[in-house]
């Protein structure tokens, strides 16, 4: 696994416009999987206009950058396939058969892909390049969904949306090391993100309306930090100082200060909305989020939280991917770069 550029900041390779040689020639685009339309809408972030609509498999959930940054994988959950997109040309390739790919991650050494098979209740390890099956792990929980990796890559923590569990998984042995149920009846954990210093983990929870905060190494009971109704997606600012939290149930974004562990701001989308998944622009100036229940995409100014643009897309927009983004390699989801 490539070590962090700065041992005190896991996101030190993600500075504004610090694009790797592998992606420098790619045109900047926003890729929006429309779950209910079986399409991916492509947006030019310079003009805020739709440039293309790509057909995919059934129920595309997330658009995921590959570990080597060269391919975008569309996770066709009910279509049981992954559709590759060439980010250089914006064209799709031949789909690869993969069962129940709700979400997709990559081990930090780039060797394996980890399919979050939500309905199958499995973590499926595959070859990161060919997607050939390597090992299937019974998750023992409902709705395996999102994840993030420890600083040394030895383990990752997974959220189980429908059973309210968290899993700690050994990356090398591909085994579940520990599990815990969140201390809230009806908990519904979503996105997972580790702090820049690698000490604190944050797990968004739509029913708890906030973030569960815990020490990943100890994996003890978490504490709850309220952010807003329907807390869902988590995104780190380009200077590693803030965490953006999309509150899907109230149409807002909370801003967490990593240094203090407290909320620094609350940005409300005018006339409401349903901000879901997305990412930060390469220069760090715009937060892009899908509007899950409103068939739209939001472009939000990260300097003060004002809405720059509201762009109509297909139905059920979900795991939006901003591409390219700074970083040396991708750990998956809509873009976790280190």
Short mmCIF file of N, CA, C and O in Angstrom, two decimals, residues 52-105:
data_model
loop_
_atom_site.label_atom_id
_atom_site.label_comp_id
_atom_site.label_asym_id
_atom_site.label_seq_id
_atom_site.Cartn_x
_atom_site.Cartn_y
_atom_site.Cartn_z
N UNK A 52 -24.44 14.51 -21.99
CA UNK A 52 -24.74 13.18 -22.51
C UNK A 52 -25.60 12.41 -21.52
O UNK A 52 -25.64 12.72 -20.32
N UNK A 53 -26.31 11.42 -22.03
CA UNK A 53 -27.05 10.46 -21.21
C UNK A 53 -26.66 9.07 -21.66
O UNK A 53 -26.85 8.72 -22.83
N UNK A 54 -26.08 8.29 -20.75
CA UNK A 54 -25.56 6.96 -21.08
C UNK A 54 -26.52 5.89 -20.57
O UNK A 54 -26.98 5.95 -19.43
N UNK A 55 -26.81 4.90 -21.41
CA UNK A 55 -27.62 3.77 -20.98
C UNK A 55 -26.75 2.79 -20.19
O UNK A 55 -25.59 2.54 -20.54
N UNK A 56 -27.32 2.25 -19.12
CA UNK A 56 -26.59 1.30 -18.29
C UNK A 56 -27.45 0.08 -18.03
O UNK A 56 -28.50 -0.10 -18.65
N UNK A 57 -27.05 -0.74 -17.06
CA UNK A 57 -27.87 -1.86 -16.64
C UNK A 57 -28.98 -1.38 -15.70
O UNK A 57 -29.14 -0.18 -15.44
N UNK A 58 -29.72 -2.34 -15.15
CA UNK A 58 -30.88 -2.03 -14.32
C UNK A 58 -30.45 -1.55 -12.93
O UNK A 58 -29.66 -2.17 -12.26
N UNK A 59 -31.00 -0.43 -12.54
CA UNK A 59 -30.83 0.21 -11.24
C UNK A 59 -29.37 0.53 -10.90
O UNK A 59 -28.79 0.01 -9.95
N UNK A 60 -28.76 1.44 -11.65
CA UNK A 60 -27.40 1.88 -11.33
C UNK A 60 -27.39 2.68 -10.02
O UNK A 60 -28.18 3.62 -9.86
N UNK A 61 -26.52 2.30 -9.10
CA UNK A 61 -26.51 2.93 -7.77
C UNK A 61 -25.37 3.92 -7.58
O UNK A 61 -25.56 5.00 -7.04
N UNK A 62 -24.16 3.53 -7.96
CA UNK A 62 -22.98 4.39 -7.76
C UNK A 62 -22.09 4.35 -9.00
O UNK A 62 -22.05 3.33 -9.70
N UNK A 63 -21.35 5.44 -9.22
CA UNK A 63 -20.30 5.46 -10.23
C UNK A 63 -18.98 5.52 -9.46
O UNK A 63 -18.73 6.47 -8.70
N UNK A 64 -18.13 4.49 -9.65
CA UNK A 64 -16.97 4.28 -8.79
C UNK A 64 -15.66 4.31 -9.58
O UNK A 64 -15.48 3.52 -10.52
N UNK A 65 -14.71 5.18 -9.22
CA UNK A 65 -13.40 5.18 -9.87
C UNK A 65 -12.60 3.94 -9.48
O UNK A 65 -12.56 3.56 -8.30
N UNK A 66 -11.95 3.29 -10.45
CA UNK A 66 -11.12 2.13 -10.18
C UNK A 66 -9.88 2.53 -9.40
O UNK A 66 -9.50 3.72 -9.37
N UNK A 67 -9.22 1.55 -8.78
CA UNK A 67 -8.03 1.84 -7.97
C UNK A 67 -6.96 2.57 -8.78
O UNK A 67 -6.34 3.52 -8.28
N UNK A 68 -6.78 2.15 -10.04
CA UNK A 68 -5.74 2.77 -10.87
C UNK A 68 -6.21 4.04 -11.57
O UNK A 68 -5.48 4.61 -12.39
N UNK A 69 -7.44 4.47 -11.27
CA UNK A 69 -8.00 5.74 -11.74
C UNK A 69 -8.39 5.76 -13.23
O UNK A 69 -8.87 6.77 -13.72
N UNK A 70 -8.20 4.64 -13.93
CA UNK A 70 -8.38 4.65 -15.37
C UNK A 70 -9.79 4.33 -15.85
O UNK A 70 -10.13 4.58 -17.01
N UNK A 71 -10.62 3.78 -14.95
CA UNK A 71 -11.97 3.36 -15.33
C UNK A 71 -12.98 3.81 -14.30
O UNK A 71 -12.69 3.87 -13.10
N UNK A 72 -14.18 4.14 -14.77
CA UNK A 72 -15.30 4.40 -13.87
C UNK A 72 -16.26 3.21 -13.99
O UNK A 72 -16.67 2.85 -15.10
N UNK A 73 -16.60 2.61 -12.85
CA UNK A 73 -17.50 1.46 -12.86
C UNK A 73 -18.89 1.88 -12.40
O UNK A 73 -19.06 2.39 -11.29
N UNK A 74 -19.89 1.64 -13.23
CA UNK A 74 -21.29 1.89 -12.86
C UNK A 74 -21.83 0.63 -12.20
O UNK A 74 -21.81 -0.45 -12.81
N UNK A 75 -22.30 0.75 -10.96
CA UNK A 75 -22.80 -0.41 -10.21
C UNK A 75 -24.28 -0.63 -10.52
O UNK A 75 -25.15 0.06 -9.98
N UNK A 76 -24.57 -1.57 -11.42
CA UNK A 76 -25.96 -1.88 -11.78
C UNK A 76 -26.48 -2.95 -10.82
O UNK A 76 -26.33 -4.14 -11.07
N UNK A 77 -27.07 -2.51 -9.74
CA UNK A 77 -27.43 -3.40 -8.65
C UNK A 77 -28.37 -4.52 -9.09
O UNK A 77 -28.04 -5.70 -8.99
N UNK A 78 -29.55 -4.18 -9.57
CA UNK A 78 -30.50 -5.20 -9.99
C UNK A 78 -30.19 -5.75 -11.37
O UNK A 78 -30.74 -6.78 -11.78
N UNK A 79 -29.30 -5.10 -12.09
CA UNK A 79 -28.87 -5.61 -13.39
C UNK A 79 -27.75 -6.62 -13.26
O UNK A 79 -27.34 -7.23 -14.25
N UNK A 80 -27.23 -6.78 -12.02
CA UNK A 80 -26.17 -7.74 -11.74
C UNK A 80 -24.98 -7.58 -12.69
O UNK A 80 -24.49 -8.55 -13.28
N UNK A 81 -24.54 -6.33 -12.81
CA UNK A 81 -23.41 -6.07 -13.71
C UNK A 81 -22.71 -4.77 -13.35
O UNK A 81 -23.26 -3.93 -12.62
N UNK A 82 -21.50 -4.63 -13.86
CA UNK A 82 -20.73 -3.40 -13.77
C UNK A 82 -20.49 -2.89 -15.18
O UNK A 82 -19.95 -3.61 -16.02
N UNK A 83 -20.91 -1.64 -15.45
CA UNK A 83 -20.68 -1.05 -16.76
C UNK A 83 -19.47 -0.13 -16.68
O UNK A 83 -19.46 0.81 -15.89
N UNK A 84 -18.42 -0.39 -17.48
CA UNK A 84 -17.25 0.50 -17.45
C UNK A 84 -17.47 1.75 -18.30
O UNK A 84 -18.06 1.68 -19.37
N UNK A 85 -17.00 2.88 -17.79
CA UNK A 85 -16.98 4.12 -18.55
C UNK A 85 -15.52 4.54 -18.72
O UNK A 85 -14.75 4.54 -17.75
N UNK A 86 -15.14 4.88 -19.94
CA UNK A 86 -13.81 5.41 -20.20
C UNK A 86 -13.86 6.91 -19.93
O UNK A 86 -14.49 7.66 -20.69
N UNK A 87 -13.21 7.40 -18.86
CA UNK A 87 -13.30 8.83 -18.54
C UNK A 87 -12.57 9.72 -19.54
O UNK A 87 -12.76 10.94 -19.51
N UNK A 88 -11.77 9.13 -20.42
CA UNK A 88 -11.10 9.93 -21.46
C UNK A 88 -12.08 10.30 -22.56
O UNK A 88 -12.02 11.41 -23.13
N UNK A 89 -13.00 9.38 -22.88
CA UNK A 89 -13.93 9.60 -23.99
C UNK A 89 -15.38 9.74 -23.55
O UNK A 89 -16.22 10.21 -24.32
N UNK A 90 -15.69 9.31 -22.32
CA UNK A 90 -17.06 9.36 -21.84
C UNK A 90 -17.94 8.28 -22.42
O UNK A 90 -19.18 8.35 -22.31
N UNK A 91 -17.35 7.24 -23.01
CA UNK A 91 -18.12 6.17 -23.61
C UNK A 91 -18.13 4.93 -22.72
O UNK A 91 -17.20 4.71 -21.94
N UNK A 92 -19.19 4.13 -22.84
CA UNK A 92 -19.31 2.92 -22.05
C UNK A 92 -18.73 1.73 -22.80
O UNK A 92 -18.69 1.71 -24.03
N UNK A 93 -18.28 0.73 -22.03
CA UNK A 93 -17.77 -0.50 -22.61
C UNK A 93 -18.70 -1.66 -22.30
O UNK A 93 -19.83 -1.47 -21.82
N UNK A 94 -18.23 -2.86 -22.54
CA UNK A 94 -19.04 -4.05 -22.33
C UNK A 94 -19.18 -4.33 -20.84
O UNK A 94 -18.18 -4.35 -20.10
N UNK A 95 -20.40 -4.55 -20.39
CA UNK A 95 -20.66 -4.78 -18.98
C UNK A 95 -20.06 -6.11 -18.52
O UNK A 95 -19.95 -7.06 -19.28
N UNK A 96 -19.66 -6.14 -17.23
CA UNK A 96 -19.10 -7.33 -16.61
C UNK A 96 -20.13 -7.88 -15.64
O UNK A 96 -20.70 -7.14 -14.82
N UNK A 97 -20.38 -9.19 -15.71
CA UNK A 97 -21.38 -9.82 -14.85
C UNK A 97 -20.87 -9.90 -13.41
O UNK A 97 -19.84 -10.53 -13.14
N UNK A 98 -21.58 -9.25 -12.50
CA UNK A 98 -21.26 -9.27 -11.07
C UNK A 98 -22.60 -9.24 -10.33
O UNK A 98 -23.41 -8.35 -10.57
N UNK A 99 -22.82 -10.17 -9.42
CA UNK A 99 -24.12 -10.26 -8.77
C UNK A 99 -24.27 -9.23 -7.65
O UNK A 99 -23.40 -9.07 -6.80
N UNK A 100 -25.39 -8.50 -7.68
CA UNK A 100 -25.79 -7.57 -6.62
C UNK A 100 -24.71 -6.54 -6.24
O UNK A 100 -24.38 -6.36 -5.07
N UNK A 101 -24.19 -5.81 -7.22
CA UNK A 101 -23.16 -4.81 -6.90
C UNK A 101 -23.78 -3.47 -6.45
O UNK A 101 -23.87 -2.52 -7.24
N UNK A 102 -24.19 -3.40 -5.20
CA UNK A 102 -24.78 -2.16 -4.71
C UNK A 102 -23.73 -1.05 -4.62
O UNK A 102 -23.98 0.11 -4.94
N UNK A 103 -22.55 -1.42 -4.13
CA UNK A 103 -21.46 -0.46 -4.03
C UNK A 103 -20.15 -1.21 -4.27
O UNK A 103 -20.13 -2.44 -4.28
N UNK A 104 -19.06 -0.46 -4.44
CA UNK A 104 -17.80 -1.08 -4.82
C UNK A 104 -16.63 -0.33 -4.18
O UNK A 104 -16.58 0.91 -4.21
N UNK A 105 -15.70 -1.10 -3.61
CA UNK A 105 -14.49 -0.53 -3.00
C UNK A 105 -13.27 -1.29 -3.49
O UNK A 105 -13.39 -2.35 -4.11
#
